[in-house]
Structure formats: structure tokens, C-alpha cells
Coordinates of C-alpha atoms (C1' of nucleotides) in Angstrom, one line a residue:
Chain A
M1 CA -17.9 -14.8 8.7
E2 CA -16.7 -15.6 5.4
T3 CA -13.5 -15.7 6.3
T4 CA -13.2 -18.2 8.8
P5 CA -10.9 -21.4 8.0
A6 CA -13.8 -23.6 8.0
R7 CA -13.7 -27.2 8.0
A8 CA -16.4 -27.1 4.9
T9 CA -19.2 -29.9 4.2
H10 CA -19.2 -31.5 1.3
P11 CA -22.9 -31.8 -0.5
P12 CA -22.5 -34.3 -2.7
G13 CA -22.3 -33.5 -6.8
T14 CA -22.3 -29.7 -5.6
C15 CA -17.5 -29.8 -6.5
K16 CA -15.7 -32.0 -4.7
P17 CA -16.8 -35.7 -4.1
D18 CA -13.7 -36.6 -2.2
P19 CA -13.9 -35.3 1.4
S20 CA -9.9 -35.7 2.0
T21 CA -8.2 -34.4 4.9
H22 CA -5.5 -32.2 4.1
P23 CA -5.3 -29.8 1.2
R24 CA -3.8 -30.5 -2.2
P25 CA -4.8 -34.5 -2.1
D26 CA -3.4 -34.0 -6.0
G27 CA -4.7 -35.8 -8.8
E28 CA -7.8 -34.5 -10.0
D29 CA -8.9 -32.6 -7.5
R30 CA -11.9 -29.5 -7.3
Y31 CA -11.5 -27.4 -4.3
T32 CA -14.7 -24.9 -3.4
I33 CA -14.6 -21.3 -2.6
S34 CA -14.0 -21.7 1.6
E35 CA -11.3 -24.5 1.0
V36 CA -9.4 -22.1 -0.8
V37 CA -9.8 -19.7 1.7
A38 CA -8.3 -22.0 4.7
V39 CA -5.6 -22.8 2.0
T40 CA -4.1 -19.7 1.0
G41 CA -5.6 -17.3 3.6
L42 CA -7.0 -15.0 1.4
T43 CA -10.9 -13.8 2.1
A44 CA -13.6 -15.7 -0.6
H45 CA -14.1 -11.6 -1.2
T46 CA -10.6 -11.5 -2.9
L47 CA -10.6 -14.9 -4.8
R48 CA -13.5 -13.6 -6.3
W49 CA -12.6 -9.8 -7.0
Y50 CA -8.7 -11.7 -8.7
E51 CA -11.5 -13.7 -10.9
R52 CA -13.4 -10.1 -12.3
I53 CA -9.9 -8.6 -12.5
G54 CA -8.7 -11.3 -15.1
L55 CA -6.0 -12.1 -12.5
M56 CA -7.4 -15.9 -12.0
S57 CA -8.1 -17.1 -15.4
D58 CA -10.6 -19.8 -16.7
V59 CA -11.7 -21.0 -12.5
S60 CA -14.4 -23.9 -13.8
R61 CA -17.3 -23.4 -12.1
S62 CA -20.3 -27.1 -10.5
H63 CA -23.7 -27.3 -12.0
T64 CA -24.6 -25.3 -10.0
G65 CA -22.3 -22.2 -10.7
Q66 CA -19.9 -22.5 -7.9
R67 CA -16.5 -22.1 -7.8
C68 CA -14.4 -25.3 -8.3
Y69 CA -10.8 -24.4 -8.3
T70 CA -8.3 -27.1 -9.3
N71 CA -4.6 -27.5 -7.8
R72 CA -3.6 -25.4 -10.9
D73 CA -5.2 -22.8 -9.6
L74 CA -3.5 -23.2 -6.0
D75 CA -0.1 -23.7 -7.7
W76 CA -1.4 -20.1 -9.4
L77 CA -2.4 -18.7 -5.9
A78 CA 1.1 -19.5 -4.5
L79 CA 2.9 -18.0 -7.2
V80 CA 0.5 -15.1 -7.0
A81 CA 1.4 -14.2 -3.1
K82 CA 5.0 -14.9 -3.6
L83 CA 4.6 -11.6 -6.1
R84 CA 2.4 -9.9 -3.9
L85 CA 4.9 -10.0 -1.6
T86 CA 7.5 -8.4 -4.0
G87 CA 5.5 -5.4 -4.0
M88 CA 4.7 -6.0 -7.5
P89 CA 1.5 -4.2 -8.6
V90 CA -1.6 -6.6 -9.3
A91 CA -1.6 -4.5 -12.6
D92 CA 1.8 -6.5 -13.7
M93 CA 0.5 -9.6 -11.7
V94 CA -2.7 -9.5 -14.1
R95 CA 0.2 -8.4 -17.3
Y96 CA 1.9 -11.5 -16.6
A97 CA -1.5 -13.9 -15.6
E98 CA -2.0 -12.7 -20.0
L99 CA 1.4 -13.7 -20.7
V100 CA 0.5 -16.9 -19.5
R101 CA -3.0 -17.1 -21.7
L102 CA -1.2 -16.2 -24.3
G103 CA 0.9 -19.0 -24.5
E104 CA 4.4 -20.2 -25.5
E105 CA 4.6 -16.6 -27.9
T106 CA 5.4 -14.7 -24.8
F107 CA 7.8 -17.3 -22.8
D108 CA 10.9 -15.0 -23.0
E109 CA 8.2 -11.6 -22.0
R110 CA 7.4 -13.7 -19.0
R111 CA 11.4 -14.1 -18.3
Q112 CA 11.6 -10.5 -18.7
L113 CA 9.1 -9.3 -16.4
L114 CA 10.2 -12.1 -13.4
E115 CA 13.6 -11.0 -14.1
S116 CA 13.2 -7.4 -13.5
T117 CA 10.6 -8.7 -10.2
R118 CA 14.2 -10.6 -9.1
R119 CA 16.0 -7.3 -9.2
D120 CA 13.9 -5.7 -7.7
V121 CA 14.1 -8.0 -5.1
L122 CA 17.1 -7.7 -4.8
N123 CA 17.2 -4.7 -4.9
R124 CA 14.4 -4.4 -1.7
M125 CA 16.1 -7.3 0.5
A126 CA 19.4 -4.4 0.3
E127 CA 17.2 -1.5 1.4
L128 CA 15.9 -4.0 4.2
Q129 CA 19.7 -4.6 5.1
D130 CA 20.0 -1.1 5.8
T131 CA 17.4 -1.2 7.7
L132 CA 18.1 -3.6 9.9
A133 CA 21.7 -2.2 10.4
V134 CA 20.1 1.3 11.7
L135 CA 17.4 -0.5 13.8
D136 CA 20.6 -2.0 15.7
Y137 CA 22.0 1.3 15.8
K138 CA 19.2 2.5 17.7
I139 CA 18.6 -1.0 19.7
D140 CA 21.7 -0.8 21.1
I141 CA 21.5 3.1 21.7
Y142 CA 18.3 2.5 23.6
A143 CA 19.8 -1.0 25.2
G144 CA 22.5 1.0 26.3
V145 CA 20.4 3.6 28.1
R146 CA 19.0 1.5 30.0
T147 CA 21.5 -1.2 31.5
A148 CA 23.4 2.7 32.5
Q149 CA 19.9 3.6 34.1
E150 CA 20.0 -0.3 36.2
R151 CA 23.5 0.6 37.1
A152 CA 22.6 3.9 38.5
Chain Z
M1 CA 5.9 22.2 -10.1
E2 CA 6.8 22.4 -6.8
T3 CA 8.3 18.3 -7.1
T4 CA 11.3 20.1 -9.2
P5 CA 14.4 19.6 -7.4
A6 CA 15.7 23.0 -7.6
R7 CA 18.8 25.4 -6.4
A8 CA 16.6 27.4 -4.7
T9 CA 17.4 30.3 -4.1
H10 CA 17.9 32.2 -0.8
P11 CA 16.1 35.8 -0.2
P12 CA 18.3 37.1 2.9
G13 CA 16.5 36.8 5.7
T14 CA 13.4 34.4 5.0
C15 CA 15.0 31.4 5.9
K16 CA 19.1 30.3 4.9
P17 CA 21.5 33.2 5.3
D18 CA 24.3 30.4 3.8
P19 CA 23.9 29.0 0.7
S20 CA 25.9 26.1 0.5
T21 CA 27.4 24.2 -2.1
H22 CA 26.0 20.7 -0.4
P23 CA 22.7 19.8 1.1
R24 CA 23.4 19.5 5.9
P25 CA 26.5 22.0 5.6
D26 CA 26.5 20.8 9.4
G27 CA 26.3 23.5 12.4
E28 CA 22.9 25.2 13.1
D29 CA 21.8 25.3 9.5
R30 CA 18.3 25.5 7.9
Y31 CA 16.4 24.3 5.1
T32 CA 13.4 25.8 2.8
I33 CA 11.1 23.0 2.0
S34 CA 12.4 23.0 -1.7
E35 CA 15.4 22.1 -0.5
V36 CA 14.2 18.9 2.1
V37 CA 12.8 17.8 -1.1
A38 CA 15.5 17.8 -3.1
V39 CA 17.5 15.8 0.0
T40 CA 14.5 13.9 0.9
G41 CA 13.3 12.6 -2.5
L42 CA 9.5 13.3 -1.0
T43 CA 7.4 16.2 -2.5
A44 CA 6.3 19.3 -0.2
H45 CA 3.2 18.2 0.0
T46 CA 3.8 15.6 1.6
L47 CA 6.2 17.2 4.0
R48 CA 3.6 19.7 4.7
W49 CA 1.3 16.2 5.3
Y50 CA 3.4 14.8 7.9
E51 CA 4.1 17.5 9.7
R52 CA -0.2 17.8 9.6
I53 CA 0.0 14.6 11.0
G54 CA 2.2 14.7 13.7
L55 CA 4.7 12.5 12.3
M56 CA 7.5 16.3 11.7
S57 CA 6.7 17.5 15.4
D58 CA 7.6 21.5 15.4
V59 CA 8.7 22.2 12.3
S60 CA 10.3 26.1 13.0
R61 CA 9.5 28.9 10.8
S62 CA 10.8 32.2 9.6
H63 CA 9.5 35.5 10.1
T64 CA 7.6 35.0 7.2
G65 CA 5.9 31.8 8.6
Q66 CA 7.8 29.2 6.4
R67 CA 9.4 26.8 7.5
C68 CA 12.7 26.1 8.5
Y69 CA 13.8 22.6 8.5
T70 CA 17.0 21.5 10.8
N71 CA 19.5 18.7 10.5
R72 CA 18.0 16.7 13.1
D73 CA 15.1 17.7 10.9
L74 CA 16.4 15.7 8.2
D75 CA 17.9 13.2 10.7
W76 CA 14.6 12.1 11.7
L77 CA 13.1 11.7 8.0
A78 CA 16.0 9.5 7.5
L79 CA 14.8 7.2 9.4
V80 CA 11.2 8.0 8.9
A81 CA 12.2 6.5 5.2
K82 CA 13.9 3.6 6.8
L83 CA 10.9 3.2 8.3
R84 CA 8.9 3.5 5.7
L85 CA 10.1 0.9 3.2
T86 CA 10.4 -2.4 6.4
G87 CA 6.6 -1.5 5.8
M88 CA 5.6 0.8 8.9
P89 CA 2.4 1.8 8.3
V90 CA 2.4 6.0 9.2
A91 CA 0.3 5.5 11.8
D92 CA 2.8 3.5 14.0
M93 CA 5.5 6.5 13.0
V94 CA 3.6 8.8 14.5
R95 CA 3.4 7.0 17.6
Y96 CA 7.5 6.6 17.6
A97 CA 7.0 10.3 17.2
E98 CA 4.5 10.7 20.1
L99 CA 6.8 8.7 21.9
V100 CA 10.0 11.1 21.5
R101 CA 8.0 13.9 21.9
L102 CA 7.6 12.7 25.0
G103 CA 10.9 12.0 26.6
E104 CA 13.4 10.0 28.7
E105 CA 10.1 7.8 30.1
T106 CA 9.7 6.1 27.0
F107 CA 13.2 4.8 25.7
D108 CA 12.0 1.3 27.1
E109 CA 8.8 1.7 25.0
R110 CA 10.6 2.8 22.1
R111 CA 13.2 0.1 22.2
Q112 CA 10.5 -2.4 22.3
L113 CA 8.8 -1.1 18.6
L114 CA 12.0 -1.4 16.9
E115 CA 12.2 -4.6 18.0
S116 CA 9.8 -5.6 16.5
T117 CA 10.5 -3.6 13.5
R118 CA 13.6 -5.9 13.6
R119 CA 11.9 -8.7 13.8
D120 CA 8.8 -7.8 10.8
V121 CA 12.3 -6.5 8.4
L122 CA 13.6 -10.4 9.6
N123 CA 10.9 -12.0 8.4
R124 CA 10.5 -10.0 5.1
M125 CA 13.4 -11.1 4.5
A126 CA 12.9 -14.3 4.6
E127 CA 9.8 -14.1 2.9
L128 CA 11.9 -12.3 -0.4
Q129 CA 15.0 -15.2 0.0
D130 CA 11.9 -17.4 -0.8
T131 CA 10.3 -15.6 -3.3
L132 CA 13.6 -15.2 -5.1
A133 CA 13.6 -19.1 -4.8
V134 CA 10.8 -19.6 -7.2
L135 CA 11.7 -16.5 -9.1
D136 CA 15.3 -18.4 -9.9
Y137 CA 12.8 -21.7 -10.5
K138 CA 10.9 -20.0 -13.0
I139 CA 14.2 -17.9 -15.2
D140 CA 15.2 -21.2 -15.7
I141 CA 12.9 -22.5 -16.7
Y142 CA 11.6 -19.6 -19.1
A143 CA 15.5 -19.9 -20.3
G144 CA 15.5 -23.1 -20.6
V145 CA 13.1 -23.1 -23.5
R146 CA 14.6 -20.3 -25.2
T147 CA 17.3 -22.2 -25.5
A148 CA 16.4 -25.6 -26.8
Q149 CA 13.9 -23.2 -29.0
E150 CA 17.3 -21.5 -29.9
R151 CA 19.0 -25.9 -30.7
A152 CA 16.1 -26.3 -32.6
Chain H
dC1 C1' -41.9 -26.7 4.4
dG2 C1' -39.0 -23.8 6.7
dC3 C1' -34.6 -22.9 8.3
dT4 C1' -29.5 -22.4 7.8
dT5 C1' -25.5 -22.6 5.4
dG6 C1' -22.2 -22.1 1.6
dC7 C1' -22.5 -20.0 -2.5
dT8 C1' -24.1 -16.1 -6.1
dT9 C1' -23.7 -11.2 -8.4
dG10 C1' -22.6 -6.7 -9.2
dG11 C1' -21.9 -2.1 -7.6
dA12 C1' -20.6 0.7 -3.9
dG13 C1' -18.1 1.7 0.0
dT14 C1' -12.6 1.6 3.3
dG15 C1' -8.6 2.8 4.8
dC16 C1' -4.4 4.0 3.6
dA17 C1' -0.6 7.2 2.0
dC18 C1' -0.3 10.3 -0.7
dT19 C1' -1.5 14.3 -4.4
dC20 C1' -3.8 18.3 -5.5
dA21 C1' -6.4 22.6 -5.8
dA22 C1' -8.1 27.0 -5.1
dG23 C1' -7.4 31.1 -3.3
dG24 C1' -3.1 34.3 -1.0
dG25 C1' 0.7 36.4 0.4
dT26 C1' 6.0 37.9 0.6
dT27 C1' 10.4 38.4 -1.8
dC28 C1' 13.7 39.3 -5.0
dT29 C1' 14.8 41.3 -10.3
dA30 C1' 13.9 43.0 -14.8
Chain G
dT1 C1' 5.5 48.2 -10.7
dA2 C1' 4.9 44.4 -13.1
dG3 C1' 6.1 39.4 -12.7
dA4 C1' 8.4 35.3 -10.9
dA5 C1' 9.6 32.1 -8.0
dC6 C1' 8.8 30.6 -4.1
dC7 C1' 5.5 29.9 0.7
dC8 C1' 1.2 29.4 3.4
dT9 C1' -3.2 26.8 4.5
dT10 C1' -8.1 23.8 4.2
dG11 C1' -10.7 20.5 2.0
dA12 C1' -11.0 18.0 -1.1
dG13 C1' -9.6 14.0 -4.9
dT14 C1' -6.8 10.0 -5.5
dG15 C1' -5.1 4.8 -6.9
dC16 C1' -4.3 0.8 -4.6
dA17 C1' -6.2 -3.2 -2.9
dC18 C1' -9.0 -4.7 -1.3
dT19 C1' -13.8 -4.9 1.5
dC20 C1' -18.2 -5.0 2.2
dC21 C1' -23.7 -5.3 0.8
dA22 C1' -28.1 -6.2 -0.7
dA23 C1' -30.4 -10.0 -3.0
dG24 C1' -31.4 -13.6 -4.4
dC25 C1' -29.9 -19.3 -5.4
dA26 C1' -28.9 -24.4 -4.0
dA27 C1' -28.4 -28.1 -1.0
dG28 C1' -29.0 -30.6 3.4
dC29 C1' -31.7 -30.9 7.8
dG30 C1' -35.6 -31.6 11.6

DNA sequence: CGCTTGCTTGGAGTGCACTCAAGGGTTCTA
DNA sequence: TAGAACCCTTGAGTGCACTCCAAGCAAGCG
């Protein structure tokens, strides 16, 4: 299986010269796709797909054509993961990635995008708070029924 | 369009004898599908689909075969809406609906299901809180850049 | 040398949650 | 009596976010 979070072996010269112990030892380190899988929990399929759709730009390659992810890439993936769980559509994240590629000109648009996402997050949290109240109400009812049954 | 939240006219004898002003006037009231659309924001398609997959059970019909939703149905749909925004899969909600149909025997299982959902909600809220921190961090950076530009 | 492991590609397939189309029925209004 | 406004059904289609497949290359090992 490709999704196995394996300890990848590192043939010298392919991608990673330093077989470090922890993810992200820092410096100018490079990761194979399987290491990124292990760190992020994404599948290799998904990582390649992210690249194809423009959500990961410019992943560098080893001399044999294999992907070499950097710490910057991992940072980006971490941000993407956060944005994902706000429910932001992938297309919007691609747009954001595009803005990043376009450079400083787009700082304002990026900030607006993040602020709108921030509002979404707050809304969603409020909705969840509401839902929590409903759940607690229902759970209380069921718990009450059970204790009533136990008393009987 | 079918999704229009229209003031439906009520042919006498079809479904609803009392053309009330507000949604859910209470009592033993009956709603046409288009009224339920107006109240819930779901489409008629979705309502029929919910029924087909077993998420809405036993929606009664008028003598012409048209669906008559009751206040109980609206309550159920409100709960479903809440559960939906916890991210609970439809299949799980169908399971819950099934448990409700099975009667009192299933109180315990229902409570467990709701408690597990409650845990999911708390997790999700924590994740969102995390994400909010990241967003604020990034927004601050962009805001900082802008004010720096303004000073220049 | 052949085998295994891990990586590459483009394109096709999957699962979920709807969403719509086609064809038809009933009832009210003009 | 015609048309509008509703409603019904089955079955197919859509969009999103992956997910997988088949074929093939490169490196290391016995």
C-alpha cells in the first residue's frame, strides 16, 4: 500500500542526503513523497493531485525526476490542511496559491480572502455551538430515560 | 423553478385546510412540500430524496398522493439539519432514523450515537479554534505589510 | 541478472450528496 | 376548456475531492 506511513529507505543521491530521525530537521532539507505522506497523513495520490491542480506549485525534482519536498512545501501543506478543515473549497485554495505565486501585489487580496475565511470559521463555530446545545438536550433526554429504567 | 420559496396557494382538500400565516402554527397542521422547502431551505428534490433513502420515514399523503408534512416532520428535519452541519454522513443519520423507528429498545444506542457525535463536534470546534489562530497570524502579517506600505 | 521497492505519468473510476429530466397527474382560475 | 401552478415517479446526471490503474523507469540487493 502506498499510504503506509513507512520509514522510507534513502538511496544516496536520489533525494535526501541526510537520513534524519524526525520529520523536519530544518535547514535545507528535502523529503521524498513517502515522507511527506508520513508527515501530513495525505496520500501520495493526493499530493500529486494537489500539484496537478495547482495547489502545490514548483515542487522540485531529483535528478531522476522524483519529487523533492522542502520545509517550505510542508509549511504550505500545513496551511492547506488548516484551510481544508474550515471547509474552504479546493478551488479557493488554488486561487490563494495563485495569489501567492503572483507576489506582493496580491497581499491585499490574500488578506481579504483570509478574513472572509475567518468569518466563515466564526460562523461555523457558532453553528456547532448551537448543534452542541441540541445534542446535549437530546442526550439528556436519553440519559434520563435510562436512569428512569434503572430505577424501575 | 421548484425551489422558489413561494407563498403556495392551497386548493381545499389537497393537503392543508388552514392557510396560516406563519410556518408551524402548531396543532395538527400539515404542510405541502413547497412549504417545507420555504421553511427548511432544502429543495423539494432533496426532501423527496431524503424520503427515498429512509432519512424521512412515513411522510403521510393527501388523497391525491401528495406529501403532507407535519410539525413532527419539521422537527425531525431541523434535527437533521443540525446533524448535517456536524459533518455526520447521511448514512449515519439514516441509521439514527432507523433506530428511532425501532422504538424504545434503541434508546441506548441512540444516546451513544449522539454522544459520539458530540465528541466529534468538540473536536471540530477545537480544530477550528486552531485554524482561527493560524488565520489571525497570517492576517496580522498581511495587515502589517499594508500599514508598512501606507507609512512609506 | 532478475527481483523488489519506490517512484513516475495520464487518464479513468469512486463515493457522497445531491440535482435534474422526462413524462404524467390533479386542481384552481380565466 | 385552456392554461397555470402545483405535485408525482423513476432513473440518470453533476460536482467535488479524491482514488486508483496500468505501464514503465531507477536504484539497491542476492
